[in-house]
Backbone as a printed PyTorch tensor [residue, N CA C, xyz], in Angstrom:
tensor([[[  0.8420,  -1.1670,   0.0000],
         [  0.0000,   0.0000,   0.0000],
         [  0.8950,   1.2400,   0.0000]],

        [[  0.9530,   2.0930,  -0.8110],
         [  1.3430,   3.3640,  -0.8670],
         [  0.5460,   4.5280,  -0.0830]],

        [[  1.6260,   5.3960,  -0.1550],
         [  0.9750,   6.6310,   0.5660],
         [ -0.2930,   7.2460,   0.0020]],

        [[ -0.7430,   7.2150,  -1.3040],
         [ -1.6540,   7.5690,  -2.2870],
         [ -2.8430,   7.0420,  -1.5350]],

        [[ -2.6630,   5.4430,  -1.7110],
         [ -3.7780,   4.8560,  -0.7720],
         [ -4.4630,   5.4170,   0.0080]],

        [[ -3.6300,   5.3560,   1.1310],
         [ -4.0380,   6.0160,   2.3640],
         [ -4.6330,   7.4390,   2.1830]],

        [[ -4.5580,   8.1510,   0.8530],
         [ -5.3870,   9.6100,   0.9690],
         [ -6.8800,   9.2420,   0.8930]],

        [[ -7.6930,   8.2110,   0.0570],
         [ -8.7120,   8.5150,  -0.3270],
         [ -9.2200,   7.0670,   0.4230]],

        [[ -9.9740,   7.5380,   1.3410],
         [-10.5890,   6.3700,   2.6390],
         [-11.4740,   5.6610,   1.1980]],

        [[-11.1970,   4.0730,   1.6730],
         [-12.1550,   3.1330,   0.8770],
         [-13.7980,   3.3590,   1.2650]],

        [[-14.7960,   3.3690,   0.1460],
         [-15.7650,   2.7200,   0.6870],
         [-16.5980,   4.0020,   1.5400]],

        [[-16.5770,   5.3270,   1.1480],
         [-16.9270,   6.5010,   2.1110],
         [-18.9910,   6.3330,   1.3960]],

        [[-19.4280,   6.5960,   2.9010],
         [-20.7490,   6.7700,   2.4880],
         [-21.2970,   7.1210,   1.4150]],

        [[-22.8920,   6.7630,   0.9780],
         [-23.4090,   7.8660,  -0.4340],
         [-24.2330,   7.7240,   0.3030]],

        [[-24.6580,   8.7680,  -0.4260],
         [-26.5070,   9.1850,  -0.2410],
         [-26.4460,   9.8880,   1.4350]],

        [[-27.8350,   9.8960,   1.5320],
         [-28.3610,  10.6040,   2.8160],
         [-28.1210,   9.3280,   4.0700]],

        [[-27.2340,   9.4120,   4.4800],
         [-27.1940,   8.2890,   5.9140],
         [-26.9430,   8.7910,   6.6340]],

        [[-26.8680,   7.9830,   7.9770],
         [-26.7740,   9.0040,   9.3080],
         [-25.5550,   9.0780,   9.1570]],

        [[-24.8670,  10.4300,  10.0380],
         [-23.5240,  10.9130,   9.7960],
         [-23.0910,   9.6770,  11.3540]],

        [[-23.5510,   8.7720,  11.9640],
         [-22.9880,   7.8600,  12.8310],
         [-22.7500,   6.4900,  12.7160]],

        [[-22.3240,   6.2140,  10.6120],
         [-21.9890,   5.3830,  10.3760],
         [-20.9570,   4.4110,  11.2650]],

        [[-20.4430,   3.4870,  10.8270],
         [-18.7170,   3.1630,  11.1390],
         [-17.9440,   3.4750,  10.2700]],

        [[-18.3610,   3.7650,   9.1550],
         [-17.2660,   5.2830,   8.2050],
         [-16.2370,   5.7590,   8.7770]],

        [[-17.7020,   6.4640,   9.3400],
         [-16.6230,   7.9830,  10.2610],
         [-16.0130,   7.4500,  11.5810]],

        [[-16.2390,   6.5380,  11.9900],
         [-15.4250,   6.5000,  13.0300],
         [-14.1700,   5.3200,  12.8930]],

        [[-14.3350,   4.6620,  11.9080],
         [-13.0300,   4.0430,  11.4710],
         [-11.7100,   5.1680,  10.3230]],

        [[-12.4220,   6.0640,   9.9250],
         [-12.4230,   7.4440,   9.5430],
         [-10.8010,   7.9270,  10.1440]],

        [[-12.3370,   8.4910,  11.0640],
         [-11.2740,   9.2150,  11.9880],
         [-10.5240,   8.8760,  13.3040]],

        [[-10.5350,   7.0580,  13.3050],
         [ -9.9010,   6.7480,  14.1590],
         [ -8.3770,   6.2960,  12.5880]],

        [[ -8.4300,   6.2340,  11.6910],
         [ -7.1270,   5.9140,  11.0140],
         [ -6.7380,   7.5940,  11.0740]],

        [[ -7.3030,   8.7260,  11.0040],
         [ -6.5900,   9.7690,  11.1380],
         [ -5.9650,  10.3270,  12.5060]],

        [[ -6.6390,   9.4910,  13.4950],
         [ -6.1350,   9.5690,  14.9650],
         [ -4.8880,   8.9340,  14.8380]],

        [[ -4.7430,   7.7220,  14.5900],
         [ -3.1210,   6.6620,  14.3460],
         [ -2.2960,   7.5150,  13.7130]],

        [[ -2.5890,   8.2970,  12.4260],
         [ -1.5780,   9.0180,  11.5350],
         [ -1.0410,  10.2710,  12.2970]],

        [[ -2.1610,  10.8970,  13.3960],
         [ -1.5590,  11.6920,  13.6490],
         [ -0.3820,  11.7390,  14.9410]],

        [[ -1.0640,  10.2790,  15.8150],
         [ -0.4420,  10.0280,  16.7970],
         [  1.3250,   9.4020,  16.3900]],

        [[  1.3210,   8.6560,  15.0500],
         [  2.5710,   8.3970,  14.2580],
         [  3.6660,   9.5580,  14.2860]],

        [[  2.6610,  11.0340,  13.4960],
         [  3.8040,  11.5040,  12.9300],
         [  4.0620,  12.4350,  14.0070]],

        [[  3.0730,  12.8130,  15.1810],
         [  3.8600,  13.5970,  16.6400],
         [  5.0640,  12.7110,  16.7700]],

        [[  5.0100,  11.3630,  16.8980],
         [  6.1820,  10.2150,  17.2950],
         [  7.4940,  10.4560,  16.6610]],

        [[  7.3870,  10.3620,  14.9930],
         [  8.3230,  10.7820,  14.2480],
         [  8.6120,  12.3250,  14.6180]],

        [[  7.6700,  13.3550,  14.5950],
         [  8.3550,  14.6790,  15.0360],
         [  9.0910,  15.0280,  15.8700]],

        [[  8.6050,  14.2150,  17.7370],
         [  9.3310,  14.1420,  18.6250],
         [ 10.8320,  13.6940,  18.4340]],

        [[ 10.8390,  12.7260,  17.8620],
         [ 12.0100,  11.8710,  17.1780],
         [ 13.2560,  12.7770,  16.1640]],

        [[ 12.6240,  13.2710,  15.4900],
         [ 12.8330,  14.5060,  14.6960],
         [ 13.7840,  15.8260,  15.5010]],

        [[ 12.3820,  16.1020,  16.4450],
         [ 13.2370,  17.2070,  17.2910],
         [ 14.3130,  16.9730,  18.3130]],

        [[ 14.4730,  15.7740,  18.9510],
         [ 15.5140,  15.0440,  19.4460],
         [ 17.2720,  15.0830,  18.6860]],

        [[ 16.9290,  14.7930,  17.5010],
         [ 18.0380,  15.0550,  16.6270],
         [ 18.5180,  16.1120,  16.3290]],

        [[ 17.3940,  16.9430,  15.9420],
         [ 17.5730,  18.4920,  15.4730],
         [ 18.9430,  19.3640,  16.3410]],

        [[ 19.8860,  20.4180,  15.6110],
         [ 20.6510,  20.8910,  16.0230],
         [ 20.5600,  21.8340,  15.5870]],

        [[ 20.5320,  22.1420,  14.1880],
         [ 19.8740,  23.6770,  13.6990],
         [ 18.4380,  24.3150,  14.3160]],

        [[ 18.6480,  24.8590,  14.4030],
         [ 17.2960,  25.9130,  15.0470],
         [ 16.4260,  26.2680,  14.2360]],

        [[ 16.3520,  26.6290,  12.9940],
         [ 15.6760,  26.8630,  12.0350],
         [ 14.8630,  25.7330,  11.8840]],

        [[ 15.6980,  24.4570,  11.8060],
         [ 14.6660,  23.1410,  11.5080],
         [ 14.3310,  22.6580,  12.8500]],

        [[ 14.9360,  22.8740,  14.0960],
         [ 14.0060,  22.7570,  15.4230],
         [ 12.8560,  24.1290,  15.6270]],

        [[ 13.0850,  24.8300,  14.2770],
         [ 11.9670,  25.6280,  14.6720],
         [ 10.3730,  24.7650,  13.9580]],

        [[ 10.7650,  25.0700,  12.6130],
         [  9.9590,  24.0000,  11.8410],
         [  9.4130,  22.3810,  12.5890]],

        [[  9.9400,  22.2140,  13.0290],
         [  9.6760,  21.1020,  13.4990],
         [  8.6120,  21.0360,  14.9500]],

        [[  9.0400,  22.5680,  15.3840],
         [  8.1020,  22.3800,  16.9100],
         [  7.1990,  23.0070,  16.0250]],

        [[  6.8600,  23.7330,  15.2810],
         [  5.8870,  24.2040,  14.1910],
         [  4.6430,  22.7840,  13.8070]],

        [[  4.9670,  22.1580,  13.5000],
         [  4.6910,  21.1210,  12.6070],
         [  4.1190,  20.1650,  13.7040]],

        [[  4.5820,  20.3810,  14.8490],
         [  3.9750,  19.5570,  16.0970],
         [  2.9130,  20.7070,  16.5110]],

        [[  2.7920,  21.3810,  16.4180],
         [  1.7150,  22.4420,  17.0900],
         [  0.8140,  22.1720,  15.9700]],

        [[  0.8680,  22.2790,  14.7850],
         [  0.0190,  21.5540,  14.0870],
         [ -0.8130,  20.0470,  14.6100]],

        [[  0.3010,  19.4550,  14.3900],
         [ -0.3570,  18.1250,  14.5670],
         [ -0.7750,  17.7220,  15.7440]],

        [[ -0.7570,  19.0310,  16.8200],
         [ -1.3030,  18.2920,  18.1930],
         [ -3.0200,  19.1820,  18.0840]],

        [[ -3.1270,  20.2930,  17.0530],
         [ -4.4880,  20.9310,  16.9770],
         [ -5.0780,  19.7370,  16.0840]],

        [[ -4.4750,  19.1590,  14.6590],
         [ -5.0110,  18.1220,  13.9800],
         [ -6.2650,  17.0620,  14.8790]],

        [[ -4.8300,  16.4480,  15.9580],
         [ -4.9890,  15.5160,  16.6690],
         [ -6.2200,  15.9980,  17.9510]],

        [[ -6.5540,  17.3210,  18.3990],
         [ -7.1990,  17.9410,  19.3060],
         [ -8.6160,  17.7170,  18.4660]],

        [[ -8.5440,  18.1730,  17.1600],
         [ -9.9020,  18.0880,  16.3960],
         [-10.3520,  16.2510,  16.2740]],

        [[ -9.6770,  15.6620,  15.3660],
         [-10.0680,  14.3930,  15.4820],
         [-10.5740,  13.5960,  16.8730]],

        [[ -9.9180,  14.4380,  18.1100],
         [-10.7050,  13.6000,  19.2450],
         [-11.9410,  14.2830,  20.0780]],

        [[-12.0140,  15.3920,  19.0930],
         [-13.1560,  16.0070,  19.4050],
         [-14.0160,  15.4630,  18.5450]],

        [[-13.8860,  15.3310,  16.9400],
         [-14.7520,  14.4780,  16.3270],
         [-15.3100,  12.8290,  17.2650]],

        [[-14.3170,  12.4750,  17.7170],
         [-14.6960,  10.8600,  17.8830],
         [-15.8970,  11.4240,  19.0440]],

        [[-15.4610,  12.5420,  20.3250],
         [-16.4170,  12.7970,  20.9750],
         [-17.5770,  13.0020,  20.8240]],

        [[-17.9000,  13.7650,  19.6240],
         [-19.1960,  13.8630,  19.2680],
         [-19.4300,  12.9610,  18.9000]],

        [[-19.2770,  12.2890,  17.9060],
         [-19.4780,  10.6160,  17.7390],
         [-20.0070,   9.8760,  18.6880]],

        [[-19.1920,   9.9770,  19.9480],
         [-19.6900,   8.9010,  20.8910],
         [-21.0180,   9.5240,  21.9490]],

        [[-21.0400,  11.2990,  21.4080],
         [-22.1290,  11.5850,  22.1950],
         [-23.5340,  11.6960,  21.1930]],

        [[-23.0490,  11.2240,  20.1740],
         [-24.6730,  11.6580,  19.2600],
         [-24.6050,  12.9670,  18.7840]],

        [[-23.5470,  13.5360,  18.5190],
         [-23.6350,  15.0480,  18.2330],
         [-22.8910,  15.2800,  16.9850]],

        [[-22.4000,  14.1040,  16.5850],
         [-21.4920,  13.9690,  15.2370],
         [-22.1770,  14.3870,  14.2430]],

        [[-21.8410,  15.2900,  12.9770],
         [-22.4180,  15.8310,  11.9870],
         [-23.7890,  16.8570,  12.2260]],

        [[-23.9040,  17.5240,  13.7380],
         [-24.6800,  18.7060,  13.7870],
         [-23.6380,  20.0250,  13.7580]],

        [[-24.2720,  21.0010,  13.4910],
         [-23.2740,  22.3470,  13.3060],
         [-23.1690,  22.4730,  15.3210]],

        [[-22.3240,  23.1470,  15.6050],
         [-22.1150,  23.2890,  16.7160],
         [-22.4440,  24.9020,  17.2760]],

        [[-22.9070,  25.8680,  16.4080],
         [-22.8510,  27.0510,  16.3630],
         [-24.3040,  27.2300,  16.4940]],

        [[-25.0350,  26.1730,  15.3860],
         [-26.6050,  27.0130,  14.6360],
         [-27.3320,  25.6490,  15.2650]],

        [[-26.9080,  24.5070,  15.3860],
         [-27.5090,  23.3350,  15.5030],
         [-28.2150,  22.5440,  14.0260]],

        [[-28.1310,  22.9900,  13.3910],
         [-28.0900,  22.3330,  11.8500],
         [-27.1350,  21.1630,  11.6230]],

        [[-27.8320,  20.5740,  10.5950],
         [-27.1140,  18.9640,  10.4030],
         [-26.4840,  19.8100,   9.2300]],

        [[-24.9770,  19.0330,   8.9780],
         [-23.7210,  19.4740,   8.6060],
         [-23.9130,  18.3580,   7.1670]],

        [[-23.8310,  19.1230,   6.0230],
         [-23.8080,  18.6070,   4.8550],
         [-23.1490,  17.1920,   4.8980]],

        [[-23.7210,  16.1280,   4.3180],
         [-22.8430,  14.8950,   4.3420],
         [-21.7120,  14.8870,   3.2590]],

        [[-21.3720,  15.5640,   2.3260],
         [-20.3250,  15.8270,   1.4780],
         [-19.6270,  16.4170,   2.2620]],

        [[-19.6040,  17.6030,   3.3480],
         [-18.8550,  18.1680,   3.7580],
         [-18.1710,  17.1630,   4.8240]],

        [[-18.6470,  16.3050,   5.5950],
         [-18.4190,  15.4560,   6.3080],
         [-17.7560,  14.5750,   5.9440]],

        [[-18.2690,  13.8250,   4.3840],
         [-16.7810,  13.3880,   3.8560],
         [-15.2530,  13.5170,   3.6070]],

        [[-15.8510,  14.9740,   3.3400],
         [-14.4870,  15.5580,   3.1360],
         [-13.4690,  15.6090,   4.0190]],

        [[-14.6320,  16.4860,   5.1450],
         [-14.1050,  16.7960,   6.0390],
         [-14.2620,  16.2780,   7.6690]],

        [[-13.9920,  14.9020,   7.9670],
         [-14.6700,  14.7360,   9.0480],
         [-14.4350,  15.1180,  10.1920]],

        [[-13.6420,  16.0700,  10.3210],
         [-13.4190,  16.5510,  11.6660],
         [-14.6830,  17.9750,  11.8730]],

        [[-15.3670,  18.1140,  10.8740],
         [-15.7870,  19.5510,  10.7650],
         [-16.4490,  19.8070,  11.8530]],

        [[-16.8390,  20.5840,  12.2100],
         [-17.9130,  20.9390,  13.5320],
         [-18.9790,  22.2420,  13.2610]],

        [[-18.9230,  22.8260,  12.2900],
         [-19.3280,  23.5890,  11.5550],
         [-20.0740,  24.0000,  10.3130]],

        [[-21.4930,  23.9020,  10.0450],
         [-21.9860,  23.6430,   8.4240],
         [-20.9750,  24.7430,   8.0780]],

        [[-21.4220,  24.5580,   6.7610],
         [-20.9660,  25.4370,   5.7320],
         [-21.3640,  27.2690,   5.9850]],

        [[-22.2240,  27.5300,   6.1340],
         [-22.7350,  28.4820,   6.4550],
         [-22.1490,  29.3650,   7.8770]],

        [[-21.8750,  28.7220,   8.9470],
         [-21.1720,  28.9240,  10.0040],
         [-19.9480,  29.2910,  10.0000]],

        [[-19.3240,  27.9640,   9.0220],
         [-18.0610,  27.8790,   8.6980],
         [-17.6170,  29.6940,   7.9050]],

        [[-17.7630,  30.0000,   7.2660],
         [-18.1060,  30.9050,   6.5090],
         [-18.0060,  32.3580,   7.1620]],

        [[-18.9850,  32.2000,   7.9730],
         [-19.0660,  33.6230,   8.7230],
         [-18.0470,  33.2700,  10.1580]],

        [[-17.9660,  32.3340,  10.4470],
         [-16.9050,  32.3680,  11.3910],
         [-15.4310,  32.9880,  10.7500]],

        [[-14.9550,  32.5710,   9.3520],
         [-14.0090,  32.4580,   8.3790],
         [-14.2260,  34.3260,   8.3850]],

        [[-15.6310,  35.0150,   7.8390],
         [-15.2270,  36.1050,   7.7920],
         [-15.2730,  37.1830,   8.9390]],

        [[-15.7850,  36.8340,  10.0860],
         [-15.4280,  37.3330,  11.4630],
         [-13.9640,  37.7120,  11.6440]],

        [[-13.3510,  36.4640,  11.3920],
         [-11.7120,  36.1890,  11.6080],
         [-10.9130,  37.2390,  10.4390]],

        [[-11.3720,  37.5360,   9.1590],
         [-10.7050,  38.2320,   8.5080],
         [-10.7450,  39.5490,   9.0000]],

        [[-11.4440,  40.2920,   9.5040],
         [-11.5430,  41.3810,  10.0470],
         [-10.6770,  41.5130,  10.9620]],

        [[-10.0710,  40.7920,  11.6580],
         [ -8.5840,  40.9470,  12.6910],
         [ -7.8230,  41.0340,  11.8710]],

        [[ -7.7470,  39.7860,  10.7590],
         [ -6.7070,  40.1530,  10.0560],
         [ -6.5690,  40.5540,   8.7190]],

        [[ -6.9660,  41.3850,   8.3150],
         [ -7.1770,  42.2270,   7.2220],
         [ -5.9760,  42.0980,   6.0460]],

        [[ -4.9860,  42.0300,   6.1760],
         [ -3.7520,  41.5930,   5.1080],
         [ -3.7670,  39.9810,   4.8100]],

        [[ -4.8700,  39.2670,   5.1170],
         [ -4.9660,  37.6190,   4.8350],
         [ -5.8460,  37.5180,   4.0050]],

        [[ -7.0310,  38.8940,   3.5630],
         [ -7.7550,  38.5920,   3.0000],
         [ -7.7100,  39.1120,   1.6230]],

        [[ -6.4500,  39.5970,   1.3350],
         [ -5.9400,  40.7440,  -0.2430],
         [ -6.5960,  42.2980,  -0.0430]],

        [[ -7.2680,  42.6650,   1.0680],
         [ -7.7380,  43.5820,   1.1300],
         [ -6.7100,  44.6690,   1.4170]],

        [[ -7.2220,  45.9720,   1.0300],
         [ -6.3010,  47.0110,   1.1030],
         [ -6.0490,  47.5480,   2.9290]],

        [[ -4.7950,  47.4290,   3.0370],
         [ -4.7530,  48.0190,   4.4250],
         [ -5.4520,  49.3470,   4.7310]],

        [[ -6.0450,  49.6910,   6.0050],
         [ -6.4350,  50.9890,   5.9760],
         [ -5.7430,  51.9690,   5.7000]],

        [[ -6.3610,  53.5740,   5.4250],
         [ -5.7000,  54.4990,   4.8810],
         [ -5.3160,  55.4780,   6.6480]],

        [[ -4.1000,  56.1260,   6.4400],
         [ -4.0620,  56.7570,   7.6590],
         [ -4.6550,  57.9180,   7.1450]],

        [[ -5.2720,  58.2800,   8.2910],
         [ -5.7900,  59.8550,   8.1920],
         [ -5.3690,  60.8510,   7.9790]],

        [[ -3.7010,  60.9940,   8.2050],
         [ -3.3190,  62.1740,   8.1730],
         [ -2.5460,  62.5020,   6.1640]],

        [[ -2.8070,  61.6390,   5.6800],
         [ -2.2280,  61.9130,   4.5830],
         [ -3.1910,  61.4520,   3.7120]],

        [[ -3.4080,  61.4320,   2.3980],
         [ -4.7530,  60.7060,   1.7210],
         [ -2.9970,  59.5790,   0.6300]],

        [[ -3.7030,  58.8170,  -0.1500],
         [ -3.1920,  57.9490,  -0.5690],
         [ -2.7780,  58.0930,  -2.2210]],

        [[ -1.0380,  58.3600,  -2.4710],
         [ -1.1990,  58.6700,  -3.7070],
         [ -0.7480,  57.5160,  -5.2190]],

        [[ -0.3670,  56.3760,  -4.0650],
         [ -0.1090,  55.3170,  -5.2810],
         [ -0.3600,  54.1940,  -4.6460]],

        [[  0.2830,  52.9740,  -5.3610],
         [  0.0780,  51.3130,  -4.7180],
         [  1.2610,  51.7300,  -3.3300]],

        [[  2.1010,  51.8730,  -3.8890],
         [  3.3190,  51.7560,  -2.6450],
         [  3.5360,  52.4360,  -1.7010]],

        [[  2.0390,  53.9600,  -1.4100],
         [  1.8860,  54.1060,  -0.3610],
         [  0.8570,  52.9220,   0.5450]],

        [[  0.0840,  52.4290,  -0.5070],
         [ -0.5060,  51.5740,  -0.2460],
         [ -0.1210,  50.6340,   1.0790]],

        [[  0.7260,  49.6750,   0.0770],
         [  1.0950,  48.4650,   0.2910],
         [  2.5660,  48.5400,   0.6300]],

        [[  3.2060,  49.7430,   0.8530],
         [  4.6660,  50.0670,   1.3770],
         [  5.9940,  49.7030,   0.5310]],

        [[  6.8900,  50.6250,   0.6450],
         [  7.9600,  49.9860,  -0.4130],
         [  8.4560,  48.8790,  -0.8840]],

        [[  8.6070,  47.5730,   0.4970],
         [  9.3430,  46.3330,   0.4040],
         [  7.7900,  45.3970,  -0.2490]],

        [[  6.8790,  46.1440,  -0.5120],
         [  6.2170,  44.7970,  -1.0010],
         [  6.2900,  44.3300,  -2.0360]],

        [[  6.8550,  44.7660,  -3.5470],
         [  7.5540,  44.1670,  -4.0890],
         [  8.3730,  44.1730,  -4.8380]],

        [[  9.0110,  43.1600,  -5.6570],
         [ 10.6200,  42.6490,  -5.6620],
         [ 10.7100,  44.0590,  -6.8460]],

        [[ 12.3320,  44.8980,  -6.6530],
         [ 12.6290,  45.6040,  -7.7170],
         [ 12.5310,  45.2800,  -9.1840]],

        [[ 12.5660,  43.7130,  -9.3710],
         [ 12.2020,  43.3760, -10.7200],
         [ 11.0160,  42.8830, -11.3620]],

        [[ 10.1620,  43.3310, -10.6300],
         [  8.6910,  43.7950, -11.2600],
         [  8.0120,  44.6310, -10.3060]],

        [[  8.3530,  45.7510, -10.7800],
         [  7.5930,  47.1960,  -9.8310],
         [  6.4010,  47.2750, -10.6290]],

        [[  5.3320,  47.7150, -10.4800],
         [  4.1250,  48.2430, -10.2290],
         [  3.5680,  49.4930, -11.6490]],

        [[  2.9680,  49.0050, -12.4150],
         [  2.8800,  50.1610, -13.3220],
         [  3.2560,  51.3380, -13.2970]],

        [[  2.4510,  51.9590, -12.3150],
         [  2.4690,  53.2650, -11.8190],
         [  3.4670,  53.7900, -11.1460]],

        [[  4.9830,  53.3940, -10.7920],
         [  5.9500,  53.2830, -10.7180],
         [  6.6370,  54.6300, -11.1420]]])
């Protein structure tokens, strides 16, 4: 079995079924093993590590995989409480495509969404949007805009 394999779970539900198949919980108990694996290998990883740059990456990559691993055992929880595939926000049942996809989701689509654009509003440079304008000056090109270093001297900006 190749790694390929392992992307596309055999055998995933169709149609309208309850989201408390054994799908999803053989699911997301093989994504529980993968994730509990590669913390193992990371730990392992950072043990060796001597450069800092790649012990940075590496405690990176574990902070990942311990939120991965935080979601999947929150999925199995709902699972085991009957709450698997409701939105957690609106109380709406959570698209079963999205659930395929995504089985850790906790969120319809709709939730998902406005939670997604709540969050852009903190961060306003994640979403391509123009940074605000300061007040005391009005705005006379991109690169007051978007500031000198944003980009490379060998492709400046029309208006240049």
């Amino acid at each position: 079995m190749t790694d390929l394999d392992q992307v596309a779970p055999p055998n995933p539900p169709r149609g309208r079924q309850t989201p408390n198949s054994g799908w999803y919980r053989s699911e997301l108990e093989r994504q529980r093993r993968f994730r509990l694996d590669q913390l193992t290998d990371l730990a392992y990883d950072a043990m060796d590590t001597s450069d800092d740059s790649l012990g940075e990456v590496t405690a990176t990559l574990m902070t990942a995989a311990r939120a991965a691993l935080a979601a999947v055992d929150a999925a199995l929880f709902r699972l085991a409480i009957g709450r698997f595939g409701v939105c957690q926000r609106c109380g709406r049942a959570i698209a079963t495509d999205r659930l395929q996809a995504i089985p850790t989701a906790s969120l319809c689509l709709r939730c998902q969404l406005s939670k997604e654009l709540q969050s852009s509003h903190l961060h306003p440079w994640r979403t391509g949007t123009i940074p605000p304008a300061s007040p005391s000056r009005p705005l006379r090109d991109i690169v007051d805009v978007w500031g000198e270093d944003s980009f490379p001297a060998s492709d400046p900006p029309a208006n240049w």
